[in-house]
Structures are given as structure tokens and as C-alpha cells.
Tab-separated table of C-alpha atoms and ligand atoms in Angstrom:
chain	number	residue	atom	x	y	z
L	1	VAL	CA	129.073	95.620	72.005
L	2	THR	CA	130.599	94.021	75.101
L	3	ALA	CA	127.709	91.564	75.260
L	4	LEU	CA	128.295	90.527	71.663
L	5	ARG	CA	132.018	90.113	72.139
L	6	LEU	CA	131.450	88.125	75.324
L	7	ARG	CA	129.187	85.877	73.320
L	8	ASP	CA	131.990	85.176	70.831
L	9	LEU	CA	134.178	84.300	73.736
L	10	LEU	CA	131.559	81.929	75.088
L	11	VAL	CA	131.252	80.236	71.698
L	12	ASP	CA	135.025	79.589	71.802
L	13	LEU	CA	134.833	78.211	75.310
L	14	ALA	CA	131.842	76.025	74.459
L	15	GLY	CA	133.826	74.486	71.611
L	16	SER	CA	136.701	73.638	73.941
L	17	GLU	CA	137.186	70.787	76.361
L	18	CYS	CA	136.855	73.105	79.349
L	19	GLU	CA	134.183	72.379	81.919
L	20	PHE	CA	132.146	75.217	83.344
L	21	VAL	CA	128.606	76.387	84.023
L	22	VAL	CA	127.399	79.791	82.893
L	23	ILE	CA	125.826	81.661	85.808
L	24	GLY	CA	124.643	85.240	86.394
L	25	SER	CA	122.996	87.471	83.821
L	26	SER	CA	124.745	85.672	80.941
L	27	ALA	CA	122.853	82.527	81.947
L	28	LEU	CA	119.614	84.477	81.653
L	29	ALA	CA	120.594	85.929	78.260
L	30	ILE	CA	121.343	82.431	76.918
L	31	GLN	CA	117.929	81.301	78.086
L	32	GLY	CA	116.240	84.043	76.099
L	33	TRP	CA	115.842	86.769	78.710
L	34	ASP	CA	115.948	90.350	77.618
L	35	VAL	CA	119.031	91.429	79.515
L	36	VAL	CA	122.380	92.849	78.501
L	37	PRO	CA	125.185	91.169	80.441
L	38	THR	CA	128.185	93.391	81.092
L	39	ASP	CA	130.420	90.527	82.090
L	40	LEU	CA	130.540	86.765	81.693
L	41	ASP	CA	130.111	84.867	84.960
L	42	LEU	CA	131.224	81.258	84.898
L	43	MET	CA	131.450	78.718	87.645
L	44	THR	CA	134.124	76.107	87.383
L	45	SER	CA	136.405	73.859	89.405
L	46	ARG	CA	139.902	74.820	90.524
L	47	GLU	CA	141.379	72.228	88.155
L	48	GLU	CA	139.704	73.800	85.138
L	49	ILE	CA	140.804	77.353	85.900
L	50	THR	CA	144.230	76.998	84.295
L	51	LYS	CA	142.756	75.558	81.105
L	52	ILE	CA	140.153	78.314	80.911
L	53	ILE	CA	142.532	81.211	81.454
L	54	ASP	CA	144.875	79.682	78.894
L	55	LEU	CA	142.061	79.595	76.417
L	56	LEU	CA	141.070	83.161	77.275
L	57	GLY	CA	144.681	84.219	76.711
L	58	VAL	CA	144.777	85.920	80.117
L	59	ASN	CA	148.133	86.507	81.814
L	60	GLU	CA	148.825	87.148	85.492
L	61	SER	CA	148.574	90.905	85.300
L	62	GLN	CA	145.094	90.592	83.794
L	63	ALA	CA	143.651	88.414	86.561
L	64	ARG	CA	143.072	88.809	90.291
L	65	TRP	CA	141.433	86.725	92.994
L	66	VAL	CA	138.531	88.402	94.775
L	67	GLU	CA	137.055	87.172	98.048
L	68	ASP	CA	133.562	88.468	98.487
L	69	GLY	CA	132.095	86.950	101.647
L	70	GLN	CA	131.989	83.265	100.873
L	71	ALA	CA	132.232	83.887	97.163
L	72	ARG	CA	135.626	83.400	95.565
L	73	ARG	CA	136.309	84.371	91.994
L	74	LEU	CA	139.106	85.095	89.584
L	75	GLU	CA	138.349	88.338	87.789
L	76	CYS	CA	139.871	88.343	84.319
L	77	ASP	CA	140.201	91.215	81.870
L	78	THR	CA	140.065	89.600	78.485
L	79	GLY	CA	140.378	91.552	75.266
L	80	LEU	CA	136.703	90.799	74.653
L	81	GLY	CA	135.368	91.951	78.031
L	82	PRO	CA	135.439	91.023	81.710
L	83	VAL	CA	135.068	87.379	82.714
L	84	ASP	CA	134.560	86.249	86.329
L	85	LEU	CA	135.486	82.658	87.129
L	86	TYR	CA	133.772	81.579	90.341
L	87	VAL	CA	135.090	78.580	92.208
L	88	ALA	CA	132.768	79.142	95.167
L	89	VAL	CA	129.683	81.257	95.759
L	90	SER	CA	128.553	80.163	99.193
L	91	GLY	CA	128.509	76.923	101.183
L	92	GLU	CA	125.521	75.642	99.238
L	93	PHE	CA	126.898	76.371	95.809
L	94	SER	CA	129.873	74.197	95.179
L	95	TYR	CA	130.772	73.733	91.526
L	96	ASP	CA	129.701	70.075	91.625
L	97	ALA	CA	126.270	70.887	93.005
L	98	VAL	CA	125.697	73.585	90.382
L	99	ALA	CA	127.032	71.439	87.517
L	100	ASN	CA	124.748	68.588	88.581
L	101	GLU	CA	121.642	70.680	88.269
L	102	ALA	CA	122.690	72.812	85.300
L	103	VAL	CA	120.777	72.529	82.046
L	104	SER	CA	122.327	72.211	78.584
L	105	VAL	CA	121.367	74.964	76.172
L	106	ALA	CA	122.296	75.259	72.479
L	107	LEU	CA	124.073	78.509	71.673
L	108	GLY	CA	121.927	79.972	68.894
L	109	GLU	CA	122.825	78.847	65.387
L	110	THR	CA	126.206	77.465	66.408
L	111	GLY	CA	124.436	74.416	67.855
L	112	GLN	CA	127.134	74.227	70.522
L	113	GLN	CA	125.906	73.169	73.925
L	114	VAL	CA	126.785	75.042	77.075
L	115	LYS	CA	125.838	74.213	80.613
L	116	VAL	CA	123.749	76.941	82.165
L	117	GLY	CA	122.617	77.429	85.761
L	118	SER	CA	118.877	77.087	86.251
L	119	LEU	CA	116.819	80.200	86.962
L	120	ALA	CA	116.651	79.190	90.622
L	121	HIS	CA	120.458	78.946	90.702
L	122	VAL	CA	120.968	82.279	89.035
L	123	ARG	CA	118.669	83.937	91.542
L	124	ASP	CA	120.102	82.206	94.592
L	125	MET	CA	123.663	82.922	93.535
L	126	ARG	CA	123.001	86.578	92.878
L	127	ALA	CA	121.413	86.797	96.318
L	128	ALA	CA	124.409	84.972	97.821
L	129	VAL	CA	126.778	87.645	96.515
L	130	GLY	CA	124.483	90.441	97.713
L	131	ARG	CA	122.956	91.442	94.352
L	132	ASP	CA	119.315	91.821	93.387
L	133	VAL	CA	117.956	88.373	92.581
L	134	LEU	CA	117.449	89.446	88.976
L	135	PRO	CA	119.263	92.184	87.051
L	136	ARG	CA	117.209	95.395	86.980
L	137	GLY	CA	115.062	95.594	83.895
L	138	ALA	CA	115.591	91.941	82.939
L	139	VAL	CA	112.506	90.709	81.141
L	140	ALA	CA	111.488	87.048	81.055
L	141	PRO	CA	111.390	85.266	77.660
L	142	ALA	CA	107.609	84.968	77.881
L	143	ALA	CA	107.450	88.714	77.295
L	144	LYS	CA	108.710	88.281	73.758
L	145	THR	CA	106.047	85.912	72.522
L	146	GLY	CA	103.649	88.728	71.714
L	147	THR	CA	100.965	87.504	74.130
L	148	PRO	CA	100.313	90.074	76.798
L	149	ARG	CA	100.973	88.388	80.106
L	150	VAL	CA	99.759	90.606	82.830
L	151	ILE	CA	99.359	89.875	86.466
L	152	ALA	CA	96.739	92.391	87.512
L	153	ILE	CA	96.869	93.512	91.114
L	154	ASP	CA	93.926	95.732	91.884
L	155	GLY	CA	92.460	96.995	95.092
L	156	PRO	CA	91.791	100.045	97.210
L	157	ALA	CA	94.383	102.542	98.439
L	158	GLY	CA	96.672	101.231	101.153
L	159	ALA	CA	95.949	97.534	100.626
L	160	GLY	CA	99.657	96.942	100.013
L	161	LYS	CA	99.456	96.879	96.201
L	162	SER	CA	102.707	98.756	95.546
L	163	THR	CA	104.914	96.750	97.879
L	164	VAL	CA	103.356	93.465	96.820
L	165	SER	CA	103.383	94.247	93.079
L	166	ARG	CA	107.005	95.384	93.069
L	167	ALA	CA	108.095	92.279	94.952
L	168	VAL	CA	106.105	89.924	92.716
L	169	ALA	CA	107.522	91.626	89.598
L	170	GLU	CA	111.036	91.297	90.924
L	171	GLU	CA	110.569	87.635	91.876
L	172	LEU	CA	109.173	86.738	88.467
L	173	GLY	CA	111.384	89.017	86.402
L	174	PHE	CA	108.397	90.913	85.024
L	175	ALA	CA	108.252	94.643	84.491
L	176	TYR	CA	106.249	96.568	87.085
L	177	LEU	CA	103.635	99.137	86.169
L	178	ASP	CA	102.101	101.541	88.649
L	179	THR	CA	98.977	102.725	86.832
L	180	GLY	CA	98.105	105.037	89.727
L	181	ALA	CA	101.326	106.942	89.003
L	182	MET	CA	100.029	107.607	85.481
L	183	TYR	CA	96.831	109.199	86.791
L	184	ARG	CA	98.931	111.097	89.303
L	185	CYS	CA	101.101	112.485	86.465
L	186	VAL	CA	98.023	113.783	84.692
L	187	ALA	CA	96.906	115.407	87.959
L	188	LEU	CA	100.305	116.993	88.517
L	189	SER	CA	100.306	118.387	85.013
L	190	VAL	CA	96.765	119.711	85.522
L	191	ALA	CA	97.783	121.362	88.802
L	192	GLU	CA	100.943	122.897	87.359
L	193	LYS	CA	99.066	124.306	84.396
L	194	ARG	CA	96.468	125.637	86.838
L	195	ALA	CA	93.851	124.097	84.558
L	196	ASP	CA	90.213	124.064	85.594
L	197	THR	CA	89.705	120.607	87.108
L	198	ASP	CA	85.998	120.823	86.299
L	199	ASP	CA	86.554	121.288	82.576
L	200	PRO	CA	86.657	117.773	81.041
L	201	LYS	CA	87.812	119.099	77.654
L	202	VAL	CA	90.915	120.785	79.019
L	203	ILE	CA	91.678	117.853	81.307
L	204	ALA	CA	91.300	115.429	78.376
L	205	GLU	CA	93.763	117.447	76.292
L	206	ILE	CA	96.284	117.335	79.095
L	207	ALA	CA	95.785	113.566	79.551
L	208	ASP	CA	96.360	112.987	75.831
L	209	ALA	CA	99.480	115.100	75.712
L	210	VAL	CA	101.184	114.173	78.963
L	211	ASP	CA	104.593	112.545	78.510
L	212	ILE	CA	104.905	109.835	81.178
L	213	ARG	CA	107.951	107.626	81.411
L	214	PHE	CA	109.041	105.004	83.874
L	215	VAL	CA	112.739	104.636	84.503
L	216	GLY	CA	113.475	101.952	87.075
L	217	GLU	CA	111.595	102.935	90.221
L	218	HIS	CA	111.216	106.533	89.060
L	219	VAL	CA	108.436	108.309	87.203
L	220	PHE	CA	109.258	111.093	84.766
L	221	LEU	CA	107.002	113.790	83.429
L	222	GLY	CA	108.884	114.783	80.301
L	223	GLU	CA	112.464	115.173	81.492
L	224	ARG	CA	111.568	115.732	85.140
L	225	ASP	CA	111.645	113.105	87.897
L	226	VAL	CA	108.288	113.591	89.589
L	227	SER	CA	108.309	110.424	91.734
L	228	THR	CA	107.900	112.462	94.925
L	229	ALA	CA	105.867	115.372	93.570
L	230	ILE	CA	103.014	113.136	92.386
L	231	ARG	CA	102.527	111.790	95.921
L	232	ALA	CA	101.850	115.192	97.544
L	233	THR	CA	98.525	115.317	99.390
L	234	ASP	CA	96.973	117.983	97.148
L	235	ILE	CA	97.975	116.049	94.012
L	236	THR	CA	96.460	112.871	95.458
L	237	LYS	CA	93.171	114.770	95.797
L	238	VAL	CA	93.298	116.116	92.256
L	239	THR	CA	94.107	112.596	91.022
L	240	ALA	CA	90.993	111.054	92.543
L	241	HIS	CA	88.966	113.821	90.882
L	242	ILE	CA	90.403	113.708	87.366
L	243	ALA	CA	90.627	109.872	87.328
L	244	ALA	CA	86.840	109.853	87.150
L	245	TYR	CA	86.754	111.521	83.703
L	246	PRO	CA	86.063	108.973	80.943
L	247	GLU	CA	88.426	110.887	78.613
L	248	VAL	CA	91.272	110.574	81.092
L	249	ARG	CA	90.594	106.883	81.640
L	250	GLN	CA	90.436	106.187	77.909
L	251	ALA	CA	93.783	107.875	77.384
L	252	MET	CA	95.466	105.974	80.232
L	253	VAL	CA	93.877	102.618	79.390
L	254	ALA	CA	95.076	102.930	75.773
L	255	ARG	CA	98.629	103.580	76.950
L	256	GLN	CA	98.495	100.691	79.408
L	257	ARG	CA	97.245	98.278	76.736
L	258	GLN	CA	100.026	99.422	74.445
L	259	MET	CA	102.592	98.664	77.142
L	260	PHE	CA	101.048	95.256	77.861
L	261	SER	CA	101.289	94.365	74.187
L	262	GLU	CA	105.027	94.939	74.355
L	263	GLY	CA	106.028	93.166	77.554
L	264	THR	CA	105.195	91.138	80.592
L	265	PHE	CA	103.945	93.143	83.523
L	266	VAL	CA	102.786	93.034	87.054
L	267	ALA	CA	100.407	95.981	86.970
L	268	GLU	CA	98.790	97.525	89.990
L	269	GLY	CA	95.708	99.647	89.787
L	270	ARG	CA	91.971	99.712	90.175
L	271	ASP	CA	90.632	98.446	86.850
L	272	THR	CA	93.484	96.380	85.426
L	273	GLY	CA	91.692	93.051	85.705
L	274	THR	CA	88.230	94.373	84.860
L	275	VAL	CA	88.866	96.882	82.061
L	276	VAL	CA	92.456	97.219	80.878
L	277	ALA	CA	93.403	93.546	80.617
L	278	PRO	CA	90.284	91.420	81.076
L	279	ASP	CA	92.228	88.479	79.591
L	280	ALA	CA	94.958	88.675	82.217
L	281	PRO	CA	95.823	85.108	83.246
L	282	LEU	CA	96.069	86.073	86.900
L	283	LYS	CA	94.054	88.729	88.661
L	284	ILE	CA	94.492	89.532	92.292
L	285	PHE	CA	92.256	91.780	94.322
L	286	LEU	CA	94.111	92.957	97.413
L	287	THR	CA	92.173	94.335	100.314
L	288	ALA	CA	92.615	95.141	103.961
L	289	THR	CA	90.303	96.774	106.486
L	290	SER	CA	90.212	100.566	106.184
L	291	GLU	CA	91.699	100.804	109.701
L	292	GLU	CA	94.663	98.649	108.741
L	293	ARG	CA	95.180	100.593	105.518
L	294	ALA	CA	95.039	103.888	107.402
L	295	LEU	CA	97.468	102.566	109.993
L	296	ARG	CA	99.952	101.553	107.288
L	297	ARG	CA	99.705	104.915	105.533
L	298	SER	CA	99.992	106.953	108.731
L	299	SER	CA	103.051	105.054	109.923
L	300	GLU	CA	104.579	105.594	106.447
L	301	THR	CA	103.824	109.306	106.197
L	302	GLY	CA	103.623	110.352	109.864
L	303	GLU	CA	100.176	111.861	109.338
L	304	ALA	CA	97.539	111.487	112.057
L	305	PHE	CA	95.710	108.155	111.912
L	306	GLU	CA	92.207	109.682	112.115
L	307	LEU	CA	92.920	112.060	109.232
L	308	VAL	CA	94.322	109.294	107.063
L	309	LEU	CA	91.368	107.048	107.863
L	310	THR	CA	88.886	109.734	106.791
L	311	ALA	CA	90.875	110.432	103.609
L	312	ILE	CA	91.049	106.727	102.737
L	313	GLU	CA	87.331	106.247	103.250
L	314	GLU	CA	86.597	109.315	101.110
L	315	ARG	CA	88.885	108.052	98.380
L	316	ASP	CA	87.318	104.570	98.480
L	317	GLN	CA	83.979	106.241	98.051
L	318	LEU	CA	85.137	108.257	95.015
L	319	ASP	CA	86.924	105.276	93.448
L	320	SER	CA	83.912	102.985	93.863
L	321	ALA	CA	81.192	105.444	92.984
L	322	ARG	CA	82.364	106.590	89.557
L	323	GLU	CA	80.532	105.088	86.644
L	324	LEU	CA	83.465	104.200	84.497
L	325	SER	CA	86.064	101.728	85.740
L	326	ALA	CA	84.788	101.841	89.277
L	327	LEU	CA	86.800	99.826	91.717
L	328	ARG	CA	85.217	96.411	91.553
L	329	ILE	CA	86.386	92.863	91.831
L	330	ALA	CA	86.747	90.919	88.592
L	331	GLU	CA	84.713	87.709	88.704
L	332	ASP	CA	87.798	85.614	88.150
L	333	ALA	CA	90.024	87.532	90.562
L	334	VAL	CA	91.636	85.909	93.557
L	335	MET	CA	90.761	87.978	96.600
L	336	ILE	CA	93.530	88.322	99.141
L	337	ASP	CA	92.942	90.110	102.429
L	338	THR	CA	96.279	91.437	103.656
L	339	THR	CA	94.992	92.498	107.092
L	340	GLY	CA	97.470	91.294	109.697
L	341	ARG	CA	99.493	89.333	107.149
L	342	LEU	CA	103.160	89.615	106.343
L	343	ILE	CA	103.871	91.110	102.925
L	344	GLU	CA	106.399	88.365	102.125
L	345	VAL	CA	103.765	85.696	102.683
L	346	VAL	CA	101.300	87.450	100.375
L	347	VAL	CA	104.025	87.808	97.730
L	348	GLN	CA	104.817	84.090	97.891
L	349	GLU	CA	101.136	83.249	97.587
L	350	ILE	CA	100.884	85.279	94.362
L	351	VAL	CA	104.152	83.893	92.967
L	352	GLU	CA	102.816	80.382	93.569
L	353	LEU	CA	99.572	81.244	91.808
L	354	ALA	CA	101.631	82.489	88.845
L	355	HIS	CA	103.545	79.200	88.806
L	356	ASP	CA	100.326	77.180	89.068
L	357	ARG	CA	98.918	78.994	86.074
L	358	ALA	CA	102.128	78.548	84.139
L	359	ILE	CA	102.451	82.258	83.500
L	360	LEU	CA	106.239	82.052	83.485
D	1	DC	O1	97.133	103.781	93.639
D	1	DC	P1	97.246	105.278	93.809
D	1	DC	O2	96.999	105.688	95.234
D	1	DC	O3	98.571	105.825	93.326
D	1	DC	O4	96.119	105.916	92.901
D	1	DC	C1	95.946	107.294	92.803
D	1	DC	C2	94.535	107.629	92.348
D	1	DC	O5	94.351	107.239	91.002
D	1	DC	C3	93.399	107.007	93.159
D	1	DC	O6	92.473	108.002	93.474
D	1	DC	C4	92.774	106.021	92.236
D	1	DC	C5	93.188	106.451	90.865
D	1	DC	N1	93.491	105.319	90.008
D	1	DC	C6	92.552	104.938	89.095
D	1	DC	O7	91.498	105.536	89.051
D	1	DC	N2	92.796	103.906	88.262
D	1	DC	C7	93.951	103.239	88.328
D	1	DC	N3	94.183	102.228	87.490
D	1	DC	C8	94.924	103.595	89.275
D	1	DC	C9	94.658	104.647	90.115
């Protein structure tokens, strides 16, 4: 409701003589992103402030100046929702600089033009005021076209898939899907039901019925947050075992395809580029030496290096040896070896590939 009322307010402002640039999540919403702004962030000059607050009908008691590091804004409570008027964000973002690079966008059917900060501005400004570069859950306009746009990031355990995939998703404003977590949920359910892990029929029934949900960074099994439970060592073992059943794979692949048909994802897994989304416009195969992968895992979990190394090599063996959806490199995948490389550099490499292929 607030978003709608803020939109009315913006339509009024756009029809006025006031000069401003829409920034923040509202700028994304105007440009077709799937995001629900809870306030209207505008950047303007000091001279325009009086005109704007007049137009908003805001009196002194409804407005206060907030200094937030280098950012300076007038926070206004309007009858239609909160409006923040920024006169400065940081040294680099003066109103003039932002206005110069802003783009004009027509406001839906009204045909009125408003100046909107570019995506780069929105991201840089959010970062400048200490927020995530993109609002959580914001989905890029491309996601709404109906074409599945998936960046597939496959590779063996410990190659850095999770960290890299999350960061790439955040940079591009795509949703992130951890397909391994789905297999882990099936395994957890199997373990909790004390089902016979060697009985494909029972395991298949569980895989079909399991209720997996992703909420932000968390994974839910039904109503329960199982983000930690699915990573327990014994569950990891069960996962590698049950993930080899064709019935389990079919059930998970069907769910993944369904999700891809509804949004734009960075999906990490083993068979995303080869089986689940063979049409993915960008496929990455991340690797690292088994020693490096073991080192990363053991410093994360505190387990002994030798033990982790053995476990990783065993898991590689299981993942590669199964007949269905074995871990293999798609012909058109870009292979990236992360051994000895900084995660940030790998992330930038993938983001650039996404730009090159015009996936945005
Ligand atoms: O990525 P991960 O460590 O969370 O994966 C857990 C297990 O699930 C691992 O043994 C491989 C398997 N898996 C799979 O078979 N297919 C996927 N798409 C993802 C994971």
C-alpha cells in the first residue's frame, strides 16, 4: 500500500517544476525491478528542498535533518509515506553529478518523465550509506520476460561455488539458488524418518513430498529453519548417497526448472549447466585443487585437514561416478580454477562475462 501511495506522490512531483533525481529502491522499481520500496529516496539541491517540501505539504514537525556519515538527508513524514530528500550522499555523489548522469524514465501510463539514477548510481549510493548494494530479494527486470536466465555455477565441493554464486547473484540482482541444499533437505528428511537409504522407492517418495523453501539466506523444511542441520557431517554423507538415485534427481531437477521458469537465478550445483538448464546463457565450472578445497573447508569448520581431504576426494568420486547427472563440465562452460585466487576477482570475472553476454 505504501509503495502505491508513494507512487502517487511521485506522479505529483513529476508533474511539478521541482528538480530531483529518484534514487534508491524507488529508482529500481521505476526501471521495472521487482522490489517493493518502503520509502521514496530523492536527491535534490538545497535550493529545491523548500519547493519540494511545500509540494509534499510537510511542516517542520514532520521533517528532520539526518547526518549519516557523509550522507545528509531531510527525512519527511508525508501523509502518503516516508520521503527522504538527500542533498549529499558522499563526496562523489553531489546532486549535480547524479543529475548529469541520470536517465529519464516515463512513469507508466501517465507519460510523465522523471529523472532516475542509473543502476550503477543506485548501487554505489546504497553502498555509500552502508546498505546492501541491492535491496534483498530485488529481482532484475529480465526475470519477468518469461525467458529463464540462469547463470549456472557448477563444480566439485569446496571450489568456492557458494561464496562466488551468492556474490554474483547479489551484484547482478539475481536470485540465488543452492541446489545442493535441496538434496541436503531430502537427506535430512530421510535421516529424520529413519528411512532405509538403500530403498529407492521410499527415498523417491520422500523426495517427491519434501517441502523445501528458501527464505533469504535460510533454507526451510516445512516450517523449520534447517540451514545448519543440513550441513552436519552425517547428513552430508547421506546426501551424497541419495543424490545418486535417478528418482531423487528427477524430483529436484523438475523443481529447479520450475523455479528457473519463474525468475532469474544464479544457481550453484553439479548438473545445472549440463542437465537442469542446458540452455543457460552462461555456464561456469569452478574448480580448485583438492588440497586447496580441503584447506578452505578445514579452516571453515576446524576439522583436521587430512580428514577433510579424504572426505572431499571420496565425495568427488561419488559425484563423478554416478551414471545420472555425474559431475561433468558442459562443453560450453567457462572453466575457472580458483586455486590461489581471490574470491572477489573470480566474482568480477563472472560478472563481466554476464555483461559480455548481455544477460542483464
Ligand atoms: O554443494 P553441496 O556440498 O551442498 O552438495 C551436497 C551434495 O549434493 C553433494 O554430495 C553433491 C550433491 N549435489 C548433487 O548431486 N547435485 C546438485 N545439483 C547439487 C548437489
